[in-house]
C-alpha atoms as a PDB file:
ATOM      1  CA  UNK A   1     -54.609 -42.175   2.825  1.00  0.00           C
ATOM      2  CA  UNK A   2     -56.013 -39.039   4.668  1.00  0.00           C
ATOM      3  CA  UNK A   3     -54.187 -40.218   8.159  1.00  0.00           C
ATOM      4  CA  UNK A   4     -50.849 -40.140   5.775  1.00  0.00           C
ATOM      5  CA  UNK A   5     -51.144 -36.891   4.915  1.00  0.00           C
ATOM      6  CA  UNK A   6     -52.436 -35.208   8.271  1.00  0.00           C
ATOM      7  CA  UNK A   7     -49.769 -36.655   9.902  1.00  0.00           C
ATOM      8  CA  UNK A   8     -47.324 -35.324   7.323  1.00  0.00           C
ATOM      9  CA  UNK A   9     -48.744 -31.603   7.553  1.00  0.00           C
ATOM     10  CA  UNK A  10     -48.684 -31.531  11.356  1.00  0.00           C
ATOM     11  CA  UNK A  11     -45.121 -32.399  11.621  1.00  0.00           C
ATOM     12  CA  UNK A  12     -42.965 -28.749  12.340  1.00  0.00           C
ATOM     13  CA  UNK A  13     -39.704 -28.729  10.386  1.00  0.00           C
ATOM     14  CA  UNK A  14     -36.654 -27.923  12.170  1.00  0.00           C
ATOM     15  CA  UNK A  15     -34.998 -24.567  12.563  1.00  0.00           C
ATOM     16  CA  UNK A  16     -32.566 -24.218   9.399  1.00  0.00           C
ATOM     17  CA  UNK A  17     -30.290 -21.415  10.756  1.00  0.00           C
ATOM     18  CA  UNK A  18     -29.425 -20.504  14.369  1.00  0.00           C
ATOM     19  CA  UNK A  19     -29.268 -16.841  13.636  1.00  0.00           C
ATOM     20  CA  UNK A  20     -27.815 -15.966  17.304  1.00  0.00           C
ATOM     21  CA  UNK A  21     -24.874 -18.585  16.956  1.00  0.00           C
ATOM     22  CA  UNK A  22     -24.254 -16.893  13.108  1.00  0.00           C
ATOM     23  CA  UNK A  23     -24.187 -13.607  14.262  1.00  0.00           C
ATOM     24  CA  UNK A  24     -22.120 -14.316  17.058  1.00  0.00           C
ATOM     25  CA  UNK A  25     -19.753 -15.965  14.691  1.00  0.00           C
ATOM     26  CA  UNK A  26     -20.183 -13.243  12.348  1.00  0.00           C
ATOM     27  CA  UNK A  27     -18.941 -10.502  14.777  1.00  0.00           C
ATOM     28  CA  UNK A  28     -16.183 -12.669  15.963  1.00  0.00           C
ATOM     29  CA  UNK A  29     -14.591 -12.695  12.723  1.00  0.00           C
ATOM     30  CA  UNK A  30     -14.961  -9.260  11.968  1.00  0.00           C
ATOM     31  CA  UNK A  31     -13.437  -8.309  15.128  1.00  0.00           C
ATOM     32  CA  UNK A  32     -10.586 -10.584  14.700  1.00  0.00           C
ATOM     33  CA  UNK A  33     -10.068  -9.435  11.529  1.00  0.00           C
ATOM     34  CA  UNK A  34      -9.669  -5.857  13.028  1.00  0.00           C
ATOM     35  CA  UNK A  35      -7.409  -7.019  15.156  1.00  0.00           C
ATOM     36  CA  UNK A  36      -4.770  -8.267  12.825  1.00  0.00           C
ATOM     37  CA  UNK A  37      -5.279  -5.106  10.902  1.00  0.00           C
ATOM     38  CA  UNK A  38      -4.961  -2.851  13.879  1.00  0.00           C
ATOM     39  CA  UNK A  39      -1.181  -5.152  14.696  1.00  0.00           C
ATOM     40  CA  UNK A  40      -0.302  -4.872  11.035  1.00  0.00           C
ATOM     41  CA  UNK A  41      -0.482  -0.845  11.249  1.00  0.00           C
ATOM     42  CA  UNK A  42       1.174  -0.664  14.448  1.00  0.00           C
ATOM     43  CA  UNK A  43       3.624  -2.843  12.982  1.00  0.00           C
ATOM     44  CA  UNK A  44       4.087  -0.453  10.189  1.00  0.00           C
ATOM     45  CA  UNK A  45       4.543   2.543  12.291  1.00  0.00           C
ATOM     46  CA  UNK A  46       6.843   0.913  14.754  1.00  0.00           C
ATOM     47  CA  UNK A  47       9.073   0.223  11.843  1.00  0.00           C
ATOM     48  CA  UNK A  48       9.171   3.241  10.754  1.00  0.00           C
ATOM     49  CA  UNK A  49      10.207   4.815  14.388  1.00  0.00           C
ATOM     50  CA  UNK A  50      13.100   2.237  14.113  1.00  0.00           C
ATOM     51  CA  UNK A  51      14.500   3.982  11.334  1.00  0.00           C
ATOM     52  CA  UNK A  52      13.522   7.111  12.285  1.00  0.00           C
ATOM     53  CA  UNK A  53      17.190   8.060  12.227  1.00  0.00           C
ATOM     54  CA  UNK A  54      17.067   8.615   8.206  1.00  0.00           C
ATOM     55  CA  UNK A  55      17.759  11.918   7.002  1.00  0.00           C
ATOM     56  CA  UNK A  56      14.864  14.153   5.347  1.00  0.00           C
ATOM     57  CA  UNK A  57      15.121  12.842   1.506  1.00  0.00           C
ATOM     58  CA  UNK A  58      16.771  15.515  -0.984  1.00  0.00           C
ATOM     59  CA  UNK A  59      14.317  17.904  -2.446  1.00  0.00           C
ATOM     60  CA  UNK A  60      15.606  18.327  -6.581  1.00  0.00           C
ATOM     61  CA  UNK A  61      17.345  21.544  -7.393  1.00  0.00           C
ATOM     62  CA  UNK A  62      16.006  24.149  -9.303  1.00  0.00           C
ATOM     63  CA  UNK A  63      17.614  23.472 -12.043  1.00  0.00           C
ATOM     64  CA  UNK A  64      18.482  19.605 -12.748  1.00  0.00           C
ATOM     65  CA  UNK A  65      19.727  20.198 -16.262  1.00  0.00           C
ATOM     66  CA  UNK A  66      19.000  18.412 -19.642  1.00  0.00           C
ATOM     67  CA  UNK A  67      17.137  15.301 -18.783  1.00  0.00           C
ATOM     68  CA  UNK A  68      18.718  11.986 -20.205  1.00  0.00           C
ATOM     69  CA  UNK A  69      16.340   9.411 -19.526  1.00  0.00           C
ATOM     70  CA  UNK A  70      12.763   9.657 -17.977  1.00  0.00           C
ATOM     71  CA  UNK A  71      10.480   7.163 -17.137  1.00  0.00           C
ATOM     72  CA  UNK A  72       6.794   6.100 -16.025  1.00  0.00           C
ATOM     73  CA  UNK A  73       5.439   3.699 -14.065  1.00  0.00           C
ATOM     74  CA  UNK A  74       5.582   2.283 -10.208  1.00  0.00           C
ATOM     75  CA  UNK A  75       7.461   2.658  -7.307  1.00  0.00           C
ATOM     76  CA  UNK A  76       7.282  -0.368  -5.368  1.00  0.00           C
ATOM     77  CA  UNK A  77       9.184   0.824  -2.295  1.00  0.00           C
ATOM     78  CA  UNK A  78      13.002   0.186  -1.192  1.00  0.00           C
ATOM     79  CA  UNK A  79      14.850  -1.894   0.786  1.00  0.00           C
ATOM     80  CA  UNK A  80      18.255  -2.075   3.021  1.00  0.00           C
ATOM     81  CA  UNK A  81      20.845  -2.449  -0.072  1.00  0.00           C
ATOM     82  CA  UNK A  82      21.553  -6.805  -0.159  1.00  0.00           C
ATOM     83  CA  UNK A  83      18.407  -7.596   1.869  1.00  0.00           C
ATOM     84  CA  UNK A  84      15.152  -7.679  -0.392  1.00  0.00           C
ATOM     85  CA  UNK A  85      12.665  -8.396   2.260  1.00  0.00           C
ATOM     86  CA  UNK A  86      14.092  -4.995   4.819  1.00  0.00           C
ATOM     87  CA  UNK A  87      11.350  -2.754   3.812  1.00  0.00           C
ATOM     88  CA  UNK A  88      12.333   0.746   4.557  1.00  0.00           C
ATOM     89  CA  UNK A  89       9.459   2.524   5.507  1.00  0.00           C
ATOM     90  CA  UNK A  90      10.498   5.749   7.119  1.00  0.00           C
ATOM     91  CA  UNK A  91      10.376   9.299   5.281  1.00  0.00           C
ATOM     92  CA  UNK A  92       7.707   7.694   2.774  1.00  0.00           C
ATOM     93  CA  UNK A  93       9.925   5.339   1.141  1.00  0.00           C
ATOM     94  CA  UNK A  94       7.520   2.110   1.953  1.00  0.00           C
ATOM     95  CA  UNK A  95       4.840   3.980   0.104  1.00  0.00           C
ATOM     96  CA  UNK A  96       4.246   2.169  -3.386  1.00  0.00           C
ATOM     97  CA  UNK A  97       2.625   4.904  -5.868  1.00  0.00           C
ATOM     98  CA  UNK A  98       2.922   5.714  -9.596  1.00  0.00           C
ATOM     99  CA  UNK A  99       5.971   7.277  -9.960  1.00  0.00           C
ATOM    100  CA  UNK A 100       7.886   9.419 -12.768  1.00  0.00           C
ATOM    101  CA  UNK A 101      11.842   9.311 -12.857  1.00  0.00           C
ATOM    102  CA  UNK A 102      13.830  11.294 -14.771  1.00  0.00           C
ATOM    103  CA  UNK A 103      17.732  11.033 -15.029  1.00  0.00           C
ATOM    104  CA  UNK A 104      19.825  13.921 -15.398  1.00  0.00           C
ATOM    105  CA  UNK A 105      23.260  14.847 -14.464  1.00  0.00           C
ATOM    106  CA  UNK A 106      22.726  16.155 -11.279  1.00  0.00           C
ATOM    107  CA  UNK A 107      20.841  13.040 -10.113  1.00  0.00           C
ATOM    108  CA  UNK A 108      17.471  10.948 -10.425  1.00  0.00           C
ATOM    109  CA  UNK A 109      14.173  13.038  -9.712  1.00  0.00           C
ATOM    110  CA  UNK A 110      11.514  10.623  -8.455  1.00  0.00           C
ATOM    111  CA  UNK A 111       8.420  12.186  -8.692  1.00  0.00           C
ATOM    112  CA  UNK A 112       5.169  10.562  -6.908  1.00  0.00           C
ATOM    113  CA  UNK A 113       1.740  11.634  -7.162  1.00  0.00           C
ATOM    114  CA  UNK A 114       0.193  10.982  -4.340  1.00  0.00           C
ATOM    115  CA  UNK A 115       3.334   9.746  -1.427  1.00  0.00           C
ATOM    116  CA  UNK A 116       6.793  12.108  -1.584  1.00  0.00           C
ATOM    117  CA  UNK A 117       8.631  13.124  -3.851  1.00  0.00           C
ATOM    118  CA  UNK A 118      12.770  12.433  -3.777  1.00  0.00           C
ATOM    119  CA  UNK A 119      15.743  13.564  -5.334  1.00  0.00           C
ATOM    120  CA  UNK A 120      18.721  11.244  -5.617  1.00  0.00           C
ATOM    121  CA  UNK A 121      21.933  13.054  -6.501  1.00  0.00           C
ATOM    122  CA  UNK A 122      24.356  12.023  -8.827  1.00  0.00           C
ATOM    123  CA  UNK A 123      27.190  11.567  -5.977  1.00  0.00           C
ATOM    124  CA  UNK A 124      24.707   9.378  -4.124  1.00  0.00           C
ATOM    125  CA  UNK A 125      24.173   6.993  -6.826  1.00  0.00           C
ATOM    126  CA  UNK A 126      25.733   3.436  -6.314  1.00  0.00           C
ATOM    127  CA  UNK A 127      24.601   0.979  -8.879  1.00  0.00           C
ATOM    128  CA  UNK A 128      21.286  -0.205 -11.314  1.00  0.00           C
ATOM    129  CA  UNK A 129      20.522  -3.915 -11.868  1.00  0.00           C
ATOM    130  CA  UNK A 130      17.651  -5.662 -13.173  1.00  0.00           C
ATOM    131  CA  UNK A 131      16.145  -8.148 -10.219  1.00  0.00           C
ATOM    132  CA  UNK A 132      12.739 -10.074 -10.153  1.00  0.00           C
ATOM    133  CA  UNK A 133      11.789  -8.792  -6.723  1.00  0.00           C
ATOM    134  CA  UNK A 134      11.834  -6.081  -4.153  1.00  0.00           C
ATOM    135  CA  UNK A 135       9.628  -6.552  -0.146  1.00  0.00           C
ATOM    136  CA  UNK A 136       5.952  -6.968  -1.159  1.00  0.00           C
ATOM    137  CA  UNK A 137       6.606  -7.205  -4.977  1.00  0.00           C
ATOM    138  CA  UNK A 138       8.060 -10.402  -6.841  1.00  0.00           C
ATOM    139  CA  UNK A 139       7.827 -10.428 -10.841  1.00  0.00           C
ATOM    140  CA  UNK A 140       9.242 -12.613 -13.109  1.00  0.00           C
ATOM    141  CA  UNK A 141      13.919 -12.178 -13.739  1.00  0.00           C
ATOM    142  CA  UNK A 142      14.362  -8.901 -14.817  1.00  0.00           C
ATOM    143  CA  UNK A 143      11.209  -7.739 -14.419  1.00  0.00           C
ATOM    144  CA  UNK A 144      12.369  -5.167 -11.766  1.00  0.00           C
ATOM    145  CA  UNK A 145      14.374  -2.104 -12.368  1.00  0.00           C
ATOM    146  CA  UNK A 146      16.418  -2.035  -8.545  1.00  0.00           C
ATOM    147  CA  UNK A 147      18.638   1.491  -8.168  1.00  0.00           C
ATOM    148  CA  UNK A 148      20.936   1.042  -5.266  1.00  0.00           C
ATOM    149  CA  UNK A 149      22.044   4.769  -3.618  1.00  0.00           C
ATOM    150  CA  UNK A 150      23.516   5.975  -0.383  1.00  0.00           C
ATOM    151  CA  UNK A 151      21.455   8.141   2.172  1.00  0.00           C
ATOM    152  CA  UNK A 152      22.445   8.816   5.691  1.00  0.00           C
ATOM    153  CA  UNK A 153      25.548   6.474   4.972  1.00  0.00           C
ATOM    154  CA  UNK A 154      22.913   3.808   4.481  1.00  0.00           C
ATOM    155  CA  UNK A 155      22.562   1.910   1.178  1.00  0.00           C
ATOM    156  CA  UNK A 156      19.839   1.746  -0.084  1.00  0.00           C
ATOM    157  CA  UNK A 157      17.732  -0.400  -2.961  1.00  0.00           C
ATOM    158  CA  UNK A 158      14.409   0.997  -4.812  1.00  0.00           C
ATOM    159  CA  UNK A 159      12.385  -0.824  -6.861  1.00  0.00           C
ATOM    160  CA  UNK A 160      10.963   0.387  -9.793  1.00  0.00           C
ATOM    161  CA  UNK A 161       8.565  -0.929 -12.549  1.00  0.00           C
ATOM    162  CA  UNK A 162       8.165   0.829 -15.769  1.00  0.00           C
ATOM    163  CA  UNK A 163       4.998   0.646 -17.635  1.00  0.00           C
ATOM    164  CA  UNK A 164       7.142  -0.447 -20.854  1.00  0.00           C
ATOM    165  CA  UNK A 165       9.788  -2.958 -18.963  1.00  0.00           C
ATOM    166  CA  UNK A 166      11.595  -3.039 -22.438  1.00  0.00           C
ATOM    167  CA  UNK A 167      12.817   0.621 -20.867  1.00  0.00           C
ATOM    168  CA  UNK A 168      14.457  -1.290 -18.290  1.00  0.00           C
ATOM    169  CA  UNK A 169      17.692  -2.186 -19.769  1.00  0.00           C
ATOM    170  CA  UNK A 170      18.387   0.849 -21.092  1.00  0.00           C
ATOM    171  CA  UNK A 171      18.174   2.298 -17.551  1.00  0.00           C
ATOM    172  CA  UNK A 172      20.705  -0.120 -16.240  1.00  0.00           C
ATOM    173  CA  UNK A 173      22.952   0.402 -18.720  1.00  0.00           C
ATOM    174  CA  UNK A 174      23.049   4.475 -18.406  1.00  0.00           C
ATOM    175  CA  UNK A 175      23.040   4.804 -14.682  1.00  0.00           C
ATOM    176  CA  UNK A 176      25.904   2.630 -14.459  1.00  0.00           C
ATOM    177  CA  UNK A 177      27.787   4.293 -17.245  1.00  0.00           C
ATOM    178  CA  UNK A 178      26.951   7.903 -15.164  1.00  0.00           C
ATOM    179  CA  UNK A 179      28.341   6.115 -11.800  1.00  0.00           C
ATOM    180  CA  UNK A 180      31.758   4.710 -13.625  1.00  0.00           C
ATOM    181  CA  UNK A 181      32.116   8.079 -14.958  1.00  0.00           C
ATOM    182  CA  UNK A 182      31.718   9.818 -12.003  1.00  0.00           C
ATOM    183  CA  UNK A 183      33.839   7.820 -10.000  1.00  0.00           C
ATOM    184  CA  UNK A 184      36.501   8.244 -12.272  1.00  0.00           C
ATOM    185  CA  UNK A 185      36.368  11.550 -12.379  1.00  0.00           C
ATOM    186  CA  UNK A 186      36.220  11.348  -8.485  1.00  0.00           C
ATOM    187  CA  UNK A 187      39.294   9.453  -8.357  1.00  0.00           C
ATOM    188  CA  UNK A 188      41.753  12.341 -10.497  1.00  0.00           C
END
């Protein structure tokens, strides 16, 4: 039995892992992954030179009035008005962030801690609607509050969750009333 055994323990077992070959493989990920980061910025920013020719968002006024509705939760970024997946990124508007908004006469204040803030006036306003998705954010129907307004005689759609989505409908319903009446009242 001793030959058995001495022939067992001289034996050398065989390399497990060729650490060179991992490494390599390793590093060649990572960069690749950098890669694909670095075209997904430049991306970003070349977007954002292509619509470079949007005006400076509104700043609100000093004195917006009595506010009618107000609201918290996110801002999930806007799109060309029609075309959900036509990110608009220039000026800050492809920046998702928390976001406040409150409605008053003179227009929607969209406050954002962190990104931009921007003023919408009430002239500018265009439409509300409840959607289920917005570029880089798809919830379930209705689950998205979507305000369409004009800027730079572009239309424009912003998406908006609110941290109580039973707010949602009451948003619609109010913004829409505001436009009617002020196009109305335009039309005299």
């Amino acid at each position: 039995m001793t030959p058995l055994i001495l022939l067992a323990a001289e034996k050398e077992s065989a390399q497990v892992t060729d650490w060179a070959a991992r490494i390599g493989w390793v590093v060649g990920l990572g960069l690749f992954v950098a890669l694909v980061y670095w075209l997904m910025r430049e991306g970003w920013k070349w977007r954002g030179t292509l619509q470079g020719d949007l005006p400076e968002l509104s700043a609100a006024p000093g004195d917006p009035g009595p506010v009618r509705l107000a609201l918290t939760g996110r801002y999930h970024g806007s799109t060309t008005a029609g075309q959900w997946l036509d990110r608009i990124v220039a000026r800050g508007l492809g920046t998702r962030s928390r976001a406040e908004l409150s409605l008053t006469d003179a227009g929607l204040d969209v406050v954002r801690p962190g990104a931009d803030d921007f003023f919408v006036p009430a002239a500018a306003l265009r439409g509300a609607r409840l959607d289920k998705g917005i570029a880089g954010k798809v919830l379930t129907e209705g689950g998205l509050l979507v305000i369409t307004w004009e800027h730079g005689g572009r239309l424009i759609d912003s998406g908006f969750r609110a941290d109580h989505a039973a707010e949602h409908n009451e948003w619609v319903e109010t913004l829409n009333d505001m436009i009617n009446k002020t196009e109305t009242e335009g039309a005299r």
